[in-house]
């Protein structure tokens, strides 16, 4: 198995249990099986991956700096090139034997934001919200099959109480207000939010369709960092989705080669992607993670009751996602009053370990590279409010 420069990473046997790069090895094996199961049985197979050795080192060192190899928590980071889909780094603190699949948490909120901006809402549109939300009727949420999936008995609460107030698309995303995103999803439609996430590249870690329930925008689907990083890469590429690629070329013992070029398609109006980036740039700029050396945008992710934590973000040239959860089961082992990497945490959120890993790896990866800038949002189209303005 080679890196993108043709340097040997390690021998690939098809059995990743003893691999020095288990996350990468398991992904390569998965891709080979999807391409042709017979490939795993052939001798003399040379696999050239898309992995950049410099970025791989940066990601692995960042993970190792905050999570120990023998910690029960599993941390994983993926780095992808927007507009190409090439996976440049895949790092974990240890073997993710069952895959690093965790509930996405609030890094799912930008999908509802994207759907809302595409539907014509503007930055200052919003709703009066309280700290508790209940679906007003069973028909408030319909899945893409037209089934009523609202539960009028279930209450959604905000992580931080703020009282009854008017919250906008910009402030609701910046502050990750749960009750706001429930109302936003109700307004634009659950199915449209799900389809937007799918178009951008979000996939279930189990390979099944995303579960379409009313709390979709709060990130209850279990997903892999590859999928999350790639969905954010689609925003970085101004709405251009590319299938994620970890294999660049395969050559068998006879010298026959099979190449894996990029497969991309425009899935979102570039102006809408730019508008989302404008909000996520503000989210990152107001967080303790700002300052990676280039223009950047990002969103911290926190699962229910600190069971999972994420950070996903991007520059115009690189997108990355970091996930963290307890491999023994996040429901039974939430990250509350825990010691990880030798440091104690009262509770875990996206700006803690995942965000620190993201910032450390991205800062190193971007150092010495030429900066490109985001396209500025169209303020005439997305500024102000349209039909959900603040009350007079």
mmCIF file of C-alpha atoms in Angstrom:
data_model
loop_
_atom_site.group_PDB
_atom_site.id
_atom_site.type_symbol
_atom_site.label_atom_id
_atom_site.label_comp_id
_atom_site.label_asym_id
_atom_site.label_seq_id
_atom_site.Cartn_x
_atom_site.Cartn_y
_atom_site.Cartn_z
ATOM 1 C CA UNK A 1 0.000 0.000 0.000
ATOM 2 C CA UNK A 2 1.549 3.266 -1.165
ATOM 3 C CA UNK A 3 0.904 6.918 -0.403
ATOM 4 C CA UNK A 4 0.094 9.448 -3.119
ATOM 5 C CA UNK A 5 3.834 9.945 -3.804
ATOM 6 C CA UNK A 6 4.440 6.221 -4.343
ATOM 7 C CA UNK A 7 6.206 5.623 -1.027
ATOM 8 C CA UNK A 8 5.331 2.405 0.807
ATOM 9 C CA UNK A 9 3.002 2.919 3.776
ATOM 10 C CA UNK A 10 2.841 -0.760 4.728
ATOM 11 C CA UNK A 11 2.148 -4.181 3.278
ATOM 12 C CA UNK A 12 -1.538 -4.743 2.660
ATOM 13 C CA UNK A 13 -2.676 -8.249 3.549
ATOM 14 C CA UNK A 14 -6.406 -7.656 3.703
ATOM 15 C CA UNK A 15 -6.373 -8.332 7.445
ATOM 16 C CA UNK A 16 -6.236 -4.955 9.177
ATOM 17 C CA UNK A 17 -6.105 -6.163 12.787
ATOM 18 C CA UNK A 18 -2.324 -5.772 12.956
ATOM 19 C CA UNK A 19 -2.041 -2.742 10.677
ATOM 20 C CA UNK A 20 -0.069 0.305 11.736
ATOM 21 C CA UNK A 21 -2.755 2.381 9.985
ATOM 22 C CA UNK A 22 -5.929 0.451 10.833
ATOM 23 C CA UNK A 23 -8.455 3.133 9.878
ATOM 24 C CA UNK A 24 -6.865 3.572 6.453
ATOM 25 C CA UNK A 25 -6.417 -0.172 5.995
ATOM 26 C CA UNK A 26 -10.061 -0.918 6.753
ATOM 27 C CA UNK A 27 -11.232 1.790 4.376
ATOM 28 C CA UNK A 28 -9.004 0.455 1.575
ATOM 29 C CA UNK A 29 -10.325 -3.050 2.202
ATOM 30 C CA UNK A 30 -13.910 -1.776 2.099
ATOM 31 C CA UNK A 31 -13.291 0.004 -1.215
ATOM 32 C CA UNK A 32 -11.632 -3.041 -2.757
ATOM 33 C CA UNK A 33 -14.543 -5.257 -1.753
ATOM 34 C CA UNK A 34 -16.991 -2.762 -3.258
ATOM 35 C CA UNK A 35 -14.971 -2.600 -6.489
ATOM 36 C CA UNK A 36 -14.275 -6.319 -6.925
ATOM 37 C CA UNK A 37 -14.148 -8.882 -4.069
ATOM 38 C CA UNK A 38 -11.655 -10.939 -6.102
ATOM 39 C CA UNK A 39 -9.061 -8.189 -5.725
ATOM 40 C CA UNK A 40 -8.364 -9.265 -2.158
ATOM 41 C CA UNK A 41 -7.362 -12.737 -3.337
ATOM 42 C CA UNK A 42 -4.869 -11.644 -5.975
ATOM 43 C CA UNK A 43 -1.128 -11.737 -5.408
ATOM 44 C CA UNK A 44 1.190 -8.906 -6.329
ATOM 45 C CA UNK A 45 -1.423 -6.196 -5.913
ATOM 46 C CA UNK A 46 -0.038 -2.659 -5.609
ATOM 47 C CA UNK A 47 -2.444 -0.104 -4.166
ATOM 48 C CA UNK A 48 -1.598 3.573 -4.506
ATOM 49 C CA UNK A 49 -3.724 5.572 -2.096
ATOM 50 C CA UNK A 50 -4.572 9.273 -2.040
ATOM 51 C CA UNK A 51 -2.894 9.707 1.357
ATOM 52 C CA UNK A 52 -0.499 12.657 1.670
ATOM 53 C CA UNK A 53 2.281 11.613 4.085
ATOM 54 C CA UNK A 54 2.724 15.138 5.476
ATOM 55 C CA UNK A 55 -0.984 15.539 6.237
ATOM 56 C CA UNK A 56 -1.179 11.985 7.583
ATOM 57 C CA UNK A 57 1.618 12.737 10.066
ATOM 58 C CA UNK A 58 -0.065 15.998 11.081
ATOM 59 C CA UNK A 59 -3.407 14.254 11.707
ATOM 60 C CA UNK A 60 -1.881 11.341 13.627
ATOM 61 C CA UNK A 61 0.234 13.588 15.823
ATOM 62 C CA UNK A 62 -2.785 15.748 16.591
ATOM 63 C CA UNK A 63 -4.839 12.724 17.635
ATOM 64 C CA UNK A 64 -1.980 11.337 19.734
ATOM 65 C CA UNK A 65 -1.543 14.697 21.470
ATOM 66 C CA UNK A 66 -5.019 14.561 23.028
ATOM 67 C CA UNK A 67 -6.112 10.900 23.181
ATOM 68 C CA UNK A 68 -3.969 8.010 24.413
ATOM 69 C CA UNK A 69 -3.766 4.692 22.588
ATOM 70 C CA UNK A 70 -5.190 2.823 25.597
ATOM 71 C CA UNK A 71 -8.052 5.238 26.320
ATOM 72 C CA UNK A 72 -11.503 3.629 25.921
ATOM 73 C CA UNK A 73 -12.545 6.622 23.859
ATOM 74 C CA UNK A 74 -12.005 6.433 20.103
ATOM 75 C CA UNK A 75 -10.879 9.554 18.258
ATOM 76 C CA UNK A 76 -10.735 9.703 14.470
ATOM 77 C CA UNK A 77 -9.823 12.392 11.966
ATOM 78 C CA UNK A 78 -10.231 12.542 8.196
ATOM 79 C CA UNK A 79 -8.867 15.207 5.837
ATOM 80 C CA UNK A 80 -10.338 15.557 2.315
ATOM 81 C CA UNK A 81 -9.622 17.835 -0.654
ATOM 82 C CA UNK A 82 -12.756 19.794 -1.672
ATOM 83 C CA UNK A 83 -13.597 19.544 -5.360
ATOM 84 C CA UNK A 84 -11.615 16.305 -5.701
ATOM 85 C CA UNK A 85 -12.811 13.942 -2.979
ATOM 86 C CA UNK A 86 -9.249 12.737 -2.365
ATOM 87 C CA UNK A 87 -8.746 11.569 1.218
ATOM 88 C CA UNK A 88 -5.390 12.953 2.352
ATOM 89 C CA UNK A 89 -5.305 11.678 5.941
ATOM 90 C CA UNK A 90 -7.063 9.111 8.141
ATOM 91 C CA UNK A 91 -5.917 8.921 11.742
ATOM 92 C CA UNK A 92 -7.155 7.277 14.950
ATOM 93 C CA UNK A 93 -5.731 6.631 18.388
ATOM 94 C CA UNK A 94 -6.250 2.872 17.872
ATOM 95 C CA UNK A 95 -7.935 0.263 15.689
ATOM 96 C CA UNK A 96 -11.571 1.209 14.986
ATOM 97 C CA UNK A 97 -12.543 -2.438 14.569
ATOM 98 C CA UNK A 98 -16.248 -1.658 14.276
ATOM 99 C CA UNK A 99 -15.686 1.652 12.524
ATOM 100 C CA UNK A 100 -15.638 5.108 14.153
ATOM 101 C CA UNK A 101 -19.415 5.554 13.868
ATOM 102 C CA UNK A 102 -20.995 7.989 16.312
ATOM 103 C CA UNK A 103 -24.076 10.210 16.424
ATOM 104 C CA UNK A 104 -23.161 13.381 14.570
ATOM 105 C CA UNK A 105 -24.526 15.907 17.033
ATOM 106 C CA UNK A 106 -24.699 19.578 16.173
ATOM 107 C CA UNK A 107 -22.359 19.335 13.176
ATOM 108 C CA UNK A 108 -25.616 18.312 11.413
ATOM 109 C CA UNK A 109 -27.153 21.758 11.906
ATOM 110 C CA UNK A 110 -25.597 23.275 8.750
ATOM 111 C CA UNK A 111 -27.733 20.939 6.621
ATOM 112 C CA UNK A 112 -30.904 22.637 7.872
ATOM 113 C CA UNK A 113 -29.229 26.027 7.402
ATOM 114 C CA UNK A 114 -28.327 25.102 3.818
ATOM 115 C CA UNK A 115 -31.861 23.941 3.041
ATOM 116 C CA UNK A 116 -33.299 27.131 4.516
ATOM 117 C CA UNK A 117 -31.031 29.458 2.528
ATOM 118 C CA UNK A 118 -31.743 27.468 -0.642
ATOM 119 C CA UNK A 119 -35.476 27.899 0.047
ATOM 120 C CA UNK A 120 -35.143 31.687 0.130
ATOM 121 C CA UNK A 121 -34.665 32.474 3.817
ATOM 122 C CA UNK A 122 -32.074 35.061 4.802
ATOM 123 C CA UNK A 123 -29.551 35.483 7.577
ATOM 124 C CA UNK A 124 -31.832 37.538 9.832
ATOM 125 C CA UNK A 125 -34.956 35.432 9.325
ATOM 126 C CA UNK A 126 -35.812 33.460 12.422
ATOM 127 C CA UNK A 127 -38.332 32.501 15.077
ATOM 128 C CA UNK A 128 -39.298 33.263 18.629
ATOM 129 C CA UNK A 129 -38.003 30.238 20.523
ATOM 130 C CA UNK A 130 -38.173 28.952 24.065
ATOM 131 C CA UNK A 131 -35.861 26.518 25.824
ATOM 132 C CA UNK A 132 -38.238 23.633 25.133
ATOM 133 C CA UNK A 133 -39.777 22.509 21.857
ATOM 134 C CA UNK A 134 -42.591 20.048 21.215
ATOM 135 C CA UNK A 135 -44.013 19.323 17.786
ATOM 136 C CA UNK A 136 -47.352 21.156 17.613
ATOM 137 C CA UNK A 137 -49.046 18.342 15.650
ATOM 138 C CA UNK A 138 -48.286 14.920 14.200
ATOM 139 C CA UNK A 139 -48.061 16.385 10.678
ATOM 140 C CA UNK A 140 -45.327 18.865 11.671
ATOM 141 C CA UNK A 141 -42.689 16.492 10.277
ATOM 142 C CA UNK A 142 -43.053 14.166 7.315
ATOM 143 C CA UNK A 143 -40.334 11.876 6.018
ATOM 144 C CA UNK A 144 -39.568 11.547 2.316
ATOM 145 C CA UNK A 145 -42.159 8.765 1.998
ATOM 146 C CA UNK A 146 -44.820 11.130 3.315
ATOM 147 C CA UNK A 147 -45.146 9.385 6.682
ATOM 148 C CA UNK A 148 -45.937 11.496 9.751
ATOM 149 C CA UNK A 149 -42.955 11.184 12.076
ATOM 150 C CA UNK A 150 -43.559 13.955 14.617
ATOM 151 C CA UNK A 151 -43.893 12.957 18.259
ATOM 152 C CA UNK A 152 -45.984 15.544 20.101
ATOM 153 C CA UNK A 153 -45.027 13.989 23.446
ATOM 154 C CA UNK A 154 -41.269 14.364 23.016
ATOM 155 C CA UNK A 155 -39.613 17.504 24.326
ATOM 156 C CA UNK A 156 -36.353 18.915 22.910
ATOM 157 C CA UNK A 157 -34.359 21.205 25.199
ATOM 158 C CA UNK A 158 -31.527 23.641 24.678
ATOM 159 C CA UNK A 159 -28.178 22.861 26.237
ATOM 160 C CA UNK A 160 -27.962 26.401 27.568
ATOM 161 C CA UNK A 161 -31.041 28.212 28.799
ATOM 162 C CA UNK A 162 -31.677 31.577 27.200
ATOM 163 C CA UNK A 163 -35.348 32.139 27.795
ATOM 164 C CA UNK A 164 -37.935 33.081 25.205
ATOM 165 C CA UNK A 165 -36.282 35.160 22.507
ATOM 166 C CA UNK A 166 -35.991 35.778 18.768
ATOM 167 C CA UNK A 167 -33.260 33.688 17.176
ATOM 168 C CA UNK A 168 -32.046 34.104 13.588
ATOM 169 C CA UNK A 169 -30.458 31.720 11.097
ATOM 170 C CA UNK A 170 -27.098 33.279 11.900
ATOM 171 C CA UNK A 171 -27.377 33.343 15.705
ATOM 172 C CA UNK A 172 -29.205 30.006 15.901
ATOM 173 C CA UNK A 173 -26.344 28.295 14.074
ATOM 174 C CA UNK A 174 -23.609 30.188 15.904
ATOM 175 C CA UNK A 175 -25.080 29.248 19.294
ATOM 176 C CA UNK A 176 -26.269 25.748 18.202
ATOM 177 C CA UNK A 177 -29.789 26.377 19.518
ATOM 178 C CA UNK A 178 -31.661 23.064 19.453
ATOM 179 C CA UNK A 179 -35.173 24.483 19.628
ATOM 180 C CA UNK A 180 -34.430 26.920 16.830
ATOM 181 C CA UNK A 181 -33.288 24.127 14.504
ATOM 182 C CA UNK A 182 -36.394 22.121 15.259
ATOM 183 C CA UNK A 183 -38.519 25.091 14.147
ATOM 184 C CA UNK A 184 -36.287 25.725 11.146
ATOM 185 C CA UNK A 185 -36.587 22.110 10.027
ATOM 186 C CA UNK A 186 -40.338 22.276 10.554
ATOM 187 C CA UNK A 187 -40.516 25.333 8.293
ATOM 188 C CA UNK A 188 -38.378 24.049 5.381
ATOM 189 C CA UNK A 189 -39.460 20.408 5.724
ATOM 190 C CA UNK A 190 -37.736 17.377 7.201
ATOM 191 C CA UNK A 191 -37.451 15.664 3.811
ATOM 192 C CA UNK A 192 -35.738 18.677 2.248
ATOM 193 C CA UNK A 193 -33.182 18.794 5.078
ATOM 194 C CA UNK A 194 -32.492 15.065 4.668
ATOM 195 C CA UNK A 195 -32.131 15.399 0.890
ATOM 196 C CA UNK A 196 -29.807 18.379 1.313
ATOM 197 C CA UNK A 197 -27.567 16.380 3.660
ATOM 198 C CA UNK A 198 -27.534 13.458 1.229
ATOM 199 C CA UNK A 199 -26.723 15.689 -1.739
ATOM 200 C CA UNK A 200 -23.794 17.189 0.151
ATOM 201 C CA UNK A 201 -22.496 13.689 0.890
ATOM 202 C CA UNK A 202 -23.762 12.596 4.292
ATOM 203 C CA UNK A 203 -24.087 8.819 4.519
ATOM 204 C CA UNK A 204 -24.997 6.400 7.296
ATOM 205 C CA UNK A 205 -21.967 4.550 8.655
ATOM 206 C CA UNK A 206 -23.879 1.278 8.320
ATOM 207 C CA UNK A 207 -24.517 1.849 4.620
ATOM 208 C CA UNK A 208 -28.257 2.120 5.198
ATOM 209 C CA UNK A 209 -30.484 5.090 4.340
ATOM 210 C CA UNK A 210 -30.268 7.961 6.804
ATOM 211 C CA UNK A 211 -32.933 7.703 9.461
ATOM 212 C CA UNK A 212 -35.573 10.378 8.917
ATOM 213 C CA UNK A 213 -36.924 11.390 12.287
ATOM 214 C CA UNK A 214 -37.856 14.784 13.631
ATOM 215 C CA UNK A 215 -34.527 15.307 15.413
ATOM 216 C CA UNK A 216 -32.533 14.798 12.198
ATOM 217 C CA UNK A 217 -31.159 18.357 12.332
ATOM 218 C CA UNK A 218 -29.720 17.658 15.796
ATOM 219 C CA UNK A 219 -27.523 14.883 14.422
ATOM 220 C CA UNK A 220 -28.839 11.593 15.794
ATOM 221 C CA UNK A 221 -27.694 9.538 12.789
ATOM 222 C CA UNK A 222 -24.536 7.505 13.323
ATOM 223 C CA UNK A 223 -21.997 8.549 10.719
ATOM 224 C CA UNK A 224 -18.302 8.223 9.915
ATOM 225 C CA UNK A 225 -15.838 11.170 9.789
ATOM 226 C CA UNK A 226 -15.288 10.488 6.067
ATOM 227 C CA UNK A 227 -18.929 11.253 5.341
ATOM 228 C CA UNK A 228 -19.059 14.335 7.561
ATOM 229 C CA UNK A 229 -15.772 15.723 6.213
ATOM 230 C CA UNK A 230 -16.947 15.150 2.660
ATOM 231 C CA UNK A 231 -20.286 16.895 3.216
ATOM 232 C CA UNK A 232 -18.395 19.936 4.508
ATOM 233 C CA UNK A 233 -15.988 19.619 1.568
ATOM 234 C CA UNK A 234 -18.991 20.051 -0.741
ATOM 235 C CA UNK A 235 -19.666 23.407 0.928
ATOM 236 C CA UNK A 236 -15.987 24.362 0.626
ATOM 237 C CA UNK A 237 -16.141 23.518 -3.085
ATOM 238 C CA UNK A 238 -19.111 25.865 -3.499
ATOM 239 C CA UNK A 239 -21.696 23.115 -3.776
ATOM 240 C CA UNK A 240 -19.653 20.621 -5.783
ATOM 241 C CA UNK A 241 -19.915 17.092 -4.367
ATOM 242 C CA UNK A 242 -17.215 14.524 -5.127
ATOM 243 C CA UNK A 243 -17.272 10.876 -4.144
ATOM 244 C CA UNK A 244 -14.638 10.382 -1.435
ATOM 245 C CA UNK A 245 -11.624 8.465 -2.776
ATOM 246 C CA UNK A 246 -8.929 6.736 -0.751
ATOM 247 C CA UNK A 247 -7.549 4.676 -3.679
ATOM 248 C CA UNK A 248 -5.947 6.431 -6.656
ATOM 249 C CA UNK A 249 -4.770 3.384 -8.624
ATOM 250 C CA UNK A 250 -4.512 -0.399 -8.417
ATOM 251 C CA UNK A 251 -1.900 -2.439 -10.318
ATOM 252 C CA UNK A 252 -1.963 -6.231 -10.322
ATOM 253 C CA UNK A 253 0.924 -8.648 -10.748
ATOM 254 C CA UNK A 254 0.630 -8.606 -14.553
ATOM 255 C CA UNK A 255 1.035 -4.831 -14.668
ATOM 256 C CA UNK A 256 -2.610 -4.106 -15.523
ATOM 257 C CA UNK A 257 -3.792 -0.914 -13.841
ATOM 258 C CA UNK A 258 -7.140 0.422 -12.775
ATOM 259 C CA UNK A 259 -7.446 4.137 -12.024
ATOM 260 C CA UNK A 260 -9.963 5.898 -9.797
ATOM 261 C CA UNK A 261 -10.427 9.465 -11.068
ATOM 262 C CA UNK A 262 -12.650 12.020 -9.322
ATOM 263 C CA UNK A 263 -16.418 11.681 -9.782
ATOM 264 C CA UNK A 264 -18.029 15.025 -9.055
ATOM 265 C CA UNK A 265 -21.350 16.760 -9.602
ATOM 266 C CA UNK A 266 -22.748 20.193 -8.760
ATOM 267 C CA UNK A 267 -25.429 19.605 -6.119
ATOM 268 C CA UNK A 268 -26.001 23.089 -4.708
ATOM 269 C CA UNK A 269 -26.206 26.652 -5.978
ATOM 270 C CA UNK A 270 -22.687 28.065 -5.406
ATOM 271 C CA UNK A 271 -24.163 31.240 -3.915
ATOM 272 C CA UNK A 272 -26.038 29.191 -1.295
ATOM 273 C CA UNK A 273 -22.839 27.315 -0.392
ATOM 274 C CA UNK A 274 -21.033 30.660 -0.058
ATOM 275 C CA UNK A 275 -23.807 31.927 2.223
ATOM 276 C CA UNK A 276 -23.498 28.863 4.472
ATOM 277 C CA UNK A 277 -19.731 29.339 4.568
ATOM 278 C CA UNK A 278 -20.300 32.932 5.639
ATOM 279 C CA UNK A 279 -22.217 31.747 8.709
ATOM 280 C CA UNK A 280 -19.786 28.929 9.547
ATOM 281 C CA UNK A 281 -16.845 31.336 9.193
ATOM 282 C CA UNK A 282 -18.513 33.469 11.847
ATOM 283 C CA UNK A 283 -19.050 30.398 14.057
ATOM 284 C CA UNK A 284 -15.338 29.551 13.940
ATOM 285 C CA UNK A 285 -14.199 33.158 14.311
ATOM 286 C CA UNK A 286 -16.168 33.469 17.565
ATOM 287 C CA UNK A 287 -14.792 30.221 19.008
ATOM 288 C CA UNK A 288 -11.515 29.487 20.828
ATOM 289 C CA UNK A 289 -10.415 27.488 17.766
ATOM 290 C CA UNK A 290 -9.988 30.466 15.456
ATOM 291 C CA UNK A 291 -6.636 31.101 13.825
ATOM 292 C CA UNK A 292 -5.386 28.210 11.683
ATOM 293 C CA UNK A 293 -3.421 30.516 9.401
ATOM 294 C CA UNK A 294 -5.944 30.569 6.526
ATOM 295 C CA UNK A 295 -9.566 31.580 6.125
ATOM 296 C CA UNK A 296 -11.630 28.807 7.660
ATOM 297 C CA UNK A 297 -15.172 27.849 8.603
ATOM 298 C CA UNK A 298 -16.382 25.214 11.026
ATOM 299 C CA UNK A 299 -18.962 23.858 13.424
ATOM 300 C CA UNK A 300 -18.505 22.097 16.766
ATOM 301 C CA UNK A 301 -20.655 19.054 17.388
ATOM 302 C CA UNK A 302 -22.010 17.782 20.660
ATOM 303 C CA UNK A 303 -24.237 14.766 20.993
ATOM 304 C CA UNK A 304 -26.986 14.399 23.571
ATOM 305 C CA UNK A 305 -25.649 14.451 27.157
ATOM 306 C CA UNK A 306 -21.982 14.594 26.006
ATOM 307 C CA UNK A 307 -22.213 11.081 24.576
ATOM 308 C CA UNK A 308 -20.329 12.100 21.414
ATOM 309 C CA UNK A 309 -18.314 15.109 20.333
ATOM 310 C CA UNK A 310 -17.247 16.352 16.902
ATOM 311 C CA UNK A 311 -15.633 19.191 15.063
ATOM 312 C CA UNK A 312 -15.962 19.683 11.313
ATOM 313 C CA UNK A 313 -14.498 22.534 9.333
ATOM 314 C CA UNK A 314 -12.776 23.617 6.168
ATOM 315 C CA UNK A 315 -10.683 26.084 4.231
ATOM 316 C CA UNK A 316 -11.131 26.476 0.468
ATOM 317 C CA UNK A 317 -8.495 23.772 -0.018
ATOM 318 C CA UNK A 318 -8.963 21.274 2.825
ATOM 319 C CA UNK A 319 -11.922 19.894 4.777
ATOM 320 C CA UNK A 320 -11.657 17.812 7.925
ATOM 321 C CA UNK A 321 -13.845 16.177 10.553
ATOM 322 C CA UNK A 322 -12.918 14.775 13.952
ATOM 323 C CA UNK A 323 -15.140 12.451 15.985
ATOM 324 C CA UNK A 324 -14.850 11.272 19.581
ATOM 325 C CA UNK A 325 -16.886 8.749 21.542
ATOM 326 C CA UNK A 326 -16.525 5.783 23.854
ATOM 327 C CA UNK A 327 -16.138 2.562 21.878
ATOM 328 C CA UNK A 328 -17.764 0.618 24.717
ATOM 329 C CA UNK A 329 -21.003 2.413 23.891
ATOM 330 C CA UNK A 330 -21.735 6.147 24.166
ATOM 331 C CA UNK A 331 -25.120 5.554 25.806
ATOM 332 C CA UNK A 332 -23.586 3.635 28.710
ATOM 333 C CA UNK A 333 -20.368 5.639 28.789
ATOM 334 C CA UNK A 334 -21.022 9.349 28.201
ATOM 335 C CA UNK A 335 -18.004 11.633 28.340
ATOM 336 C CA UNK A 336 -18.884 13.274 31.654
ATOM 337 C CA UNK A 337 -16.304 13.524 34.453
ATOM 338 C CA UNK A 338 -13.762 11.589 32.376
ATOM 339 C CA UNK A 339 -10.006 11.526 31.934
ATOM 340 C CA UNK A 340 -8.860 11.351 28.315
ATOM 341 C CA UNK A 341 -5.274 11.716 27.191
ATOM 342 C CA UNK A 342 -4.257 12.224 30.820
ATOM 343 C CA UNK A 343 -6.499 15.309 31.188
ATOM 344 C CA UNK A 344 -9.725 15.538 33.165
ATOM 345 C CA UNK A 345 -12.908 16.880 31.572
ATOM 346 C CA UNK A 346 -16.114 17.672 33.438
ATOM 347 C CA UNK A 347 -17.945 17.166 30.156
ATOM 348 C CA UNK A 348 -16.956 16.906 26.524
ATOM 349 C CA UNK A 349 -18.052 19.161 23.688
ATOM 350 C CA UNK A 350 -16.886 19.887 20.149
ATOM 351 C CA UNK A 351 -14.500 22.693 21.076
ATOM 352 C CA UNK A 352 -12.697 20.437 23.547
ATOM 353 C CA UNK A 353 -10.720 17.475 22.224
ATOM 354 C CA UNK A 354 -12.220 17.244 18.685
ATOM 355 C CA UNK A 355 -11.751 20.946 18.043
ATOM 356 C CA UNK A 356 -8.217 20.947 19.437
ATOM 357 C CA UNK A 357 -7.279 17.971 17.241
ATOM 358 C CA UNK A 358 -8.814 19.717 14.226
ATOM 359 C CA UNK A 359 -6.983 22.977 14.871
ATOM 360 C CA UNK A 360 -3.612 21.349 15.552
ATOM 361 C CA UNK A 361 -3.762 19.157 12.434
ATOM 362 C CA UNK A 362 -5.128 21.846 10.111
ATOM 363 C CA UNK A 363 -2.641 24.468 11.319
ATOM 364 C CA UNK A 364 0.229 22.088 10.578
ATOM 365 C CA UNK A 365 -1.242 20.993 7.241
ATOM 366 C CA UNK A 366 -1.742 24.577 6.054
ATOM 367 C CA UNK A 367 1.623 25.914 7.191
ATOM 368 C CA UNK A 368 3.685 27.094 4.243
ATOM 369 C CA UNK A 369 0.860 26.611 1.719
ATOM 370 C CA UNK A 370 -0.579 29.352 -0.449
ATOM 371 C CA UNK A 371 -3.806 30.782 0.911
ATOM 372 C CA UNK A 372 -6.963 30.973 -1.146
ATOM 373 C CA UNK A 373 -10.051 32.810 0.063
ATOM 374 C CA UNK A 374 -13.733 32.051 0.281
ATOM 375 C CA UNK A 375 -16.134 33.795 -2.075
ATOM 376 C CA UNK A 376 -17.987 36.417 -0.068
ATOM 377 C CA UNK A 377 -21.726 35.842 0.483
ATOM 378 C CA UNK A 378 -24.186 37.786 -1.661
ATOM 379 C CA UNK A 379 -25.569 40.175 0.960
ATOM 380 C CA UNK A 380 -28.273 41.487 -1.387
ATOM 381 C CA UNK A 381 -29.668 37.963 -1.669
ATOM 382 C CA UNK A 382 -28.985 36.630 1.819
ATOM 383 C CA UNK A 383 -28.668 39.709 4.028
ATOM 384 C CA UNK A 384 -31.507 41.027 6.178
ATOM 385 C CA UNK A 385 -34.754 39.105 6.520
ATOM 386 C CA UNK A 386 -37.485 37.971 4.125
ATOM 387 C CA UNK A 387 -40.592 36.357 5.598
ATOM 388 C CA UNK A 388 -39.592 35.399 9.131
ATOM 389 C CA UNK A 389 -38.461 38.792 10.399
ATOM 390 C CA UNK A 390 -38.113 39.868 14.045
ATOM 391 C CA UNK A 391 -41.356 40.988 15.630
ATOM 392 C CA UNK A 392 -41.842 44.775 15.650
#
